[in-house]
XYZ file of C-alpha atoms in Angstrom:
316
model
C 96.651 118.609 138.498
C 96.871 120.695 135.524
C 100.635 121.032 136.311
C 101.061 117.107 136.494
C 99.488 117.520 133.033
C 101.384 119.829 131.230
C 104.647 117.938 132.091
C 103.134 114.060 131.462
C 102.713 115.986 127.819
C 105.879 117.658 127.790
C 107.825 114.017 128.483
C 106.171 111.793 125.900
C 108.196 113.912 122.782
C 111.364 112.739 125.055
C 110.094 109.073 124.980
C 108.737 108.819 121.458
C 112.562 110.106 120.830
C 114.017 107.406 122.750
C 111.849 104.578 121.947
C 113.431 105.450 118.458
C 116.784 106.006 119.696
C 117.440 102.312 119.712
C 119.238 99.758 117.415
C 116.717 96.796 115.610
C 117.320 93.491 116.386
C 118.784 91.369 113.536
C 116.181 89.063 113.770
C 113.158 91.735 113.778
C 112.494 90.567 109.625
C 109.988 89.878 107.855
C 108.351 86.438 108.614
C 106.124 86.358 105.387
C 102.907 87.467 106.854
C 103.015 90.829 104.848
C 100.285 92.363 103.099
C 99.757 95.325 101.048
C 96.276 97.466 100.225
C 95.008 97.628 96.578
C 93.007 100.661 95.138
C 89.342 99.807 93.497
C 91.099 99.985 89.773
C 91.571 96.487 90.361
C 87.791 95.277 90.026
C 86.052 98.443 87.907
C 87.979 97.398 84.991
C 90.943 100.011 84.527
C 93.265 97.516 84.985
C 94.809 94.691 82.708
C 96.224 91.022 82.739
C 99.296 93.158 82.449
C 98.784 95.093 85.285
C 98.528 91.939 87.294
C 101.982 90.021 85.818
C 103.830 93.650 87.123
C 101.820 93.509 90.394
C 103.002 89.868 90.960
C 106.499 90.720 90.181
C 106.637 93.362 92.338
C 105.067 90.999 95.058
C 107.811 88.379 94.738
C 110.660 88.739 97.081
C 108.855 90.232 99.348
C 106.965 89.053 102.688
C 103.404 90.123 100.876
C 101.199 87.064 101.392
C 98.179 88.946 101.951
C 96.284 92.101 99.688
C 93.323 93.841 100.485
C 91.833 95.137 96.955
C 88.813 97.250 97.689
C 85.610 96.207 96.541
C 82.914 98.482 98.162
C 82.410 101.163 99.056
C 79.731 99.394 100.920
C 76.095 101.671 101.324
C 74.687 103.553 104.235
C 72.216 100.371 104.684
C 75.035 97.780 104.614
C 74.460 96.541 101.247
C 76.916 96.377 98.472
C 75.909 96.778 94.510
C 78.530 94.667 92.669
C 77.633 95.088 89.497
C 78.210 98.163 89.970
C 80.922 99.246 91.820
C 83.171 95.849 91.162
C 82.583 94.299 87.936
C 85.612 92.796 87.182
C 86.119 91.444 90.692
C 86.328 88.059 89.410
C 87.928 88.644 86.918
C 91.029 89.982 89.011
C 90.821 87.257 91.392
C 91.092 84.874 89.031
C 94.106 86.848 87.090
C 95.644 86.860 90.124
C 95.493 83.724 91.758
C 97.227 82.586 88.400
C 99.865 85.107 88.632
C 100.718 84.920 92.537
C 98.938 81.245 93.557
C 100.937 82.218 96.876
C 99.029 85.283 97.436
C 95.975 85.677 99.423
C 93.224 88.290 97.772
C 90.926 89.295 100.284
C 87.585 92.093 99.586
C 88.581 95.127 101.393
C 84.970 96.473 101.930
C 83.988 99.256 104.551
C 82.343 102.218 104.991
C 81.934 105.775 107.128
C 80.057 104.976 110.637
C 77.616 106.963 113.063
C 77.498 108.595 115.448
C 81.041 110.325 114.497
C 79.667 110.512 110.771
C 76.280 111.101 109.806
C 75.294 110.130 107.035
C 76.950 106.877 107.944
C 76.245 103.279 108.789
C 75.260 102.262 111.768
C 76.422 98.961 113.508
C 74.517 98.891 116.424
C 71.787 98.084 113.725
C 70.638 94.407 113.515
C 68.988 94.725 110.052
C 72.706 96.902 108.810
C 74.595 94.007 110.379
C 72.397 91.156 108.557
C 73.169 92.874 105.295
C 76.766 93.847 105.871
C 77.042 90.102 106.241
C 75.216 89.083 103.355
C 77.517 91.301 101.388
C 80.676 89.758 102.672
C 79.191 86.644 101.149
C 78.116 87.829 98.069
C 82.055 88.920 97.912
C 83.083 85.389 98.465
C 80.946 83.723 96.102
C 82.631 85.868 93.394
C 86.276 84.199 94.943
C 88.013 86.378 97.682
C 89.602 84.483 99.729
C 88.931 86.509 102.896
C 87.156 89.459 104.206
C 88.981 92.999 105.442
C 86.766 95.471 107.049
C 87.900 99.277 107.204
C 85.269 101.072 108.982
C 86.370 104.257 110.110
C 86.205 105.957 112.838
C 84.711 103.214 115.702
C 84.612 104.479 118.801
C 86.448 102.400 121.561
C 84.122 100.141 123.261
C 81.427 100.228 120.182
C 79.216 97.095 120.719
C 77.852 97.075 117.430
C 81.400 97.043 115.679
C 82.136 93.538 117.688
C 78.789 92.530 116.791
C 79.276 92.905 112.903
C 82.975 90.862 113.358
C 81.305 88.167 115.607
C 78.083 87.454 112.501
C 81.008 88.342 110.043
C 83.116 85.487 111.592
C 80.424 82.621 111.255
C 80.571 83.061 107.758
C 84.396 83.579 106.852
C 84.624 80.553 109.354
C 82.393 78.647 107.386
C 84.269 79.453 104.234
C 87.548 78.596 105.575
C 89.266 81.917 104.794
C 90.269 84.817 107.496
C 88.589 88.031 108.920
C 90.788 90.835 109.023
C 89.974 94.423 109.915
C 91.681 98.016 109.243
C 92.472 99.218 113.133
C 92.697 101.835 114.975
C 95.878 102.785 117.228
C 95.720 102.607 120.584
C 94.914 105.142 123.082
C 99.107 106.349 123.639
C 98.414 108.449 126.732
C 95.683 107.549 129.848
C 91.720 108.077 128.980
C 92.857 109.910 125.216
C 90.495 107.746 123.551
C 87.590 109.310 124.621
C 88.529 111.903 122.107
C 87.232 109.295 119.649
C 90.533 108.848 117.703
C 92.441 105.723 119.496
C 90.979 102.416 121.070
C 91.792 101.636 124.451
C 94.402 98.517 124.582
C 91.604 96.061 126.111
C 89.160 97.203 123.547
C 92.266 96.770 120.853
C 92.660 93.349 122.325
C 88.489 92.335 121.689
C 88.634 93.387 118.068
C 91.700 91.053 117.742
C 90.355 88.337 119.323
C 87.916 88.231 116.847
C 89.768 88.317 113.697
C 92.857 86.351 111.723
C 94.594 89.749 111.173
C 94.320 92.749 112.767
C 96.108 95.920 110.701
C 96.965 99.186 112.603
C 96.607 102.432 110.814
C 99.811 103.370 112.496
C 99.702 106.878 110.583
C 98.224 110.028 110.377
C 99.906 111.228 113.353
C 100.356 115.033 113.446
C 103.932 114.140 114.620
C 105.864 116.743 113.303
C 109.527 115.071 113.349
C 110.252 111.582 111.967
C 112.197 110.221 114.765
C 108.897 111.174 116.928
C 107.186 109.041 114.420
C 109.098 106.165 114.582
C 109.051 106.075 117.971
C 105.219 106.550 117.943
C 105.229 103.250 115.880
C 107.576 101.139 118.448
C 105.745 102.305 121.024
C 102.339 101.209 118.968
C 103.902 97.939 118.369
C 104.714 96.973 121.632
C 100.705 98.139 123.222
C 99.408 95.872 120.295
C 101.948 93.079 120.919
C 100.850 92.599 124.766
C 96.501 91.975 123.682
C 96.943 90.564 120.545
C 96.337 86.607 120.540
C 99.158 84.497 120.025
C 96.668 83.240 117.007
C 96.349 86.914 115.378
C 98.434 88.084 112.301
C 98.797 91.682 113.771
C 100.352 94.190 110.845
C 101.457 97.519 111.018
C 100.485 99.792 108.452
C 103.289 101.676 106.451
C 102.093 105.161 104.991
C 103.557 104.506 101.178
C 101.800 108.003 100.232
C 103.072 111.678 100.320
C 100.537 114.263 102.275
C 101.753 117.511 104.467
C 99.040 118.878 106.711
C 98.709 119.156 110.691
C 97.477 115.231 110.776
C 100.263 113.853 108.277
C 103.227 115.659 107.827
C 105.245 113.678 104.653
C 108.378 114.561 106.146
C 107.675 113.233 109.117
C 105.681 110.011 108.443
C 107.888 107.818 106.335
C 108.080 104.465 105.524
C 111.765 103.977 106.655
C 110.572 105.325 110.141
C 107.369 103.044 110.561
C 110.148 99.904 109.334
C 112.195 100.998 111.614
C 110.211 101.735 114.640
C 108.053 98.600 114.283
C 111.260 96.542 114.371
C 112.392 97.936 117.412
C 108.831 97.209 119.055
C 108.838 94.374 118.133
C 112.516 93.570 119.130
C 114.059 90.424 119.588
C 110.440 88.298 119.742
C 110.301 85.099 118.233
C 106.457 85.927 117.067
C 105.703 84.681 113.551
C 102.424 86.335 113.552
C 103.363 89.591 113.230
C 103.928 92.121 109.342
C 104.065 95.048 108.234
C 101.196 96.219 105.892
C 101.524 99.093 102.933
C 98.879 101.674 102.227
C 98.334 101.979 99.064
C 99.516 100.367 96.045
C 98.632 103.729 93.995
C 100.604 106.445 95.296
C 103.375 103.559 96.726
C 106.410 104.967 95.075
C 109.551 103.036 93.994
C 111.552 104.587 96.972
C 108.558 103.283 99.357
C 109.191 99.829 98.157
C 112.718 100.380 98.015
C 112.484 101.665 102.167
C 109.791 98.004 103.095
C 112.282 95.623 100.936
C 115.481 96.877 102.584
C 114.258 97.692 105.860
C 112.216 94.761 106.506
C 112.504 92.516 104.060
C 116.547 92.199 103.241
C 118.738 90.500 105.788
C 122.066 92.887 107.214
């Protein structure tokens, strides 16, 4: 057994290598349903009107339709102080909405979870749940036009994190705007995810079918090569492709940000090789509900955007 092991391991290099070894289809663009995530600068006042006109020019062209500007961090309890951590929250949705009408700004609010992290919230907590929801409204009422939860790390097959989107959804439903979510990949090899880091693919399909958009953290890797990494992402694309409903915007993040350490090695973990491997997973499909998603506006660098536009957003 530990033989059949030891060489399963030893061939998935060899087929992250090949899944990257490919050419993109033509038609594996952009189809506008793009998004990008914003730092909190945007809504504790750093920023300025601007700020925003450069942001919106820097949107346009581009198949951004969708940004996440964080507005928590949300507390232990599942409440959220506005005043506080977000006071110009309004402010920049309004600024915005008037810069980039076509642009969708949604509250990017999460938080640390139990039992991985203690101190941390916990979801399988009515009372949390209750208030995590009556945050996401207080968010609305100051104008986001959608909710996008980041709460980090759920285990696969946590009850109380489908819980949360299923009370979450009653209210962005009501409201008429979407419920996207931060995700976690999915499990690459058999039974890995009950090392706590990947979801299963059915449990990866649940959390999508209760959300508008579903965005994978397709990073933070500890592949040390980038063609390894590439392939990682095609391969991540294609799992997510085959449970995600027909009726989900499913995104895959792009890691615009420079790190080297055993879990991210810069090199390795571009944003030309997530373009490029999500293209070829997602290959010649017709699906409009599918984008790519940067992370994060404040260490993206002008060769980051230069590697999404041409890559993904550019015709040959």
């Amino acid at each position: 057994m530990a033989l059949v092991f030891v060489l399963l391991l030893s061939a998935y290099p060899i087929s992250l290598w090949l899944a990257y070894a490919g050419e993109p289809s033509a038609e594996a663009r952009t189809r506008n349903h793009d998004a990008l995530w914003l730092g909190h600068a945007w809504v504790d006042g750093r920023k300025t009107t601007a700020d925003v006109a450069a942001l919106a020019k820097q949107l346009n062209g581009t198949g951004i339709r969708d940004v996440y500007v964080h507005t928590g961090p949300l507390e232990h309890d599942g409440s959220l102080p506005l005043a506080k951590v977000s006071p110009k929250a309004r402010w920049f949705v309004t600024a915005m909405r008037a810069a980039a009408p076509d642009v969708r700004v949604q509250a990017w609010l999460g938080d640390v979870v139990q039992p991985a992290k203690n101190p941390g919230m916990d979801l399988d907590d009515p009372a949390v749940r209750s208030r995590v929801v009556a945050s996401s409204a207080a968010v609305l009422d100051q104008g986001f036009q959608g909710i996008h939860f980041d709460f980090e790390p759920v285990h696969s097959g946590s009850a109380g994190f489908l819980a949360v989107l299923d009370e979450t959804h009653v209210l962005t439903a009501a409201h008429g705007v979407p419920l996207s979510v931060a995700a976690a990949q999915i499990d690459p090899l058999w039974r890995l995810n009950v090392l706590g880091k990947w979801w299963s693919q059915d449990y990866f399909g649940e959390v999508a079918r209760r959300v508008e958009q579903i965005a994978v953290m397709s990073y933070d890797t500890a592949l040390p090569l980038e063609s390894l990494y590439g392939g990682y992402v095609a391969k991540q694309t294609e799992l997510a492709l085959k449970v995600t409903a027909a009726s989900t915007n499913l995104l895959m993040g792009l890691p615009a940000y420079w790190e080297s350490n055993p879990s991210h090695w810069g090199r390795a973990e571009t944003v030309s090789a997530a373009v490029r491997g999500a293209r070829l997973g997602l290959g010649t499909s017709n699906r409009q509900n599918f984008g790519l998603a940067l992370y994060v506006d404040f260490t993206a660098t002008p060769a980051h955007w230069a590697a999404y536009r041409d890559g993904w957003c550019v015709s040959p």
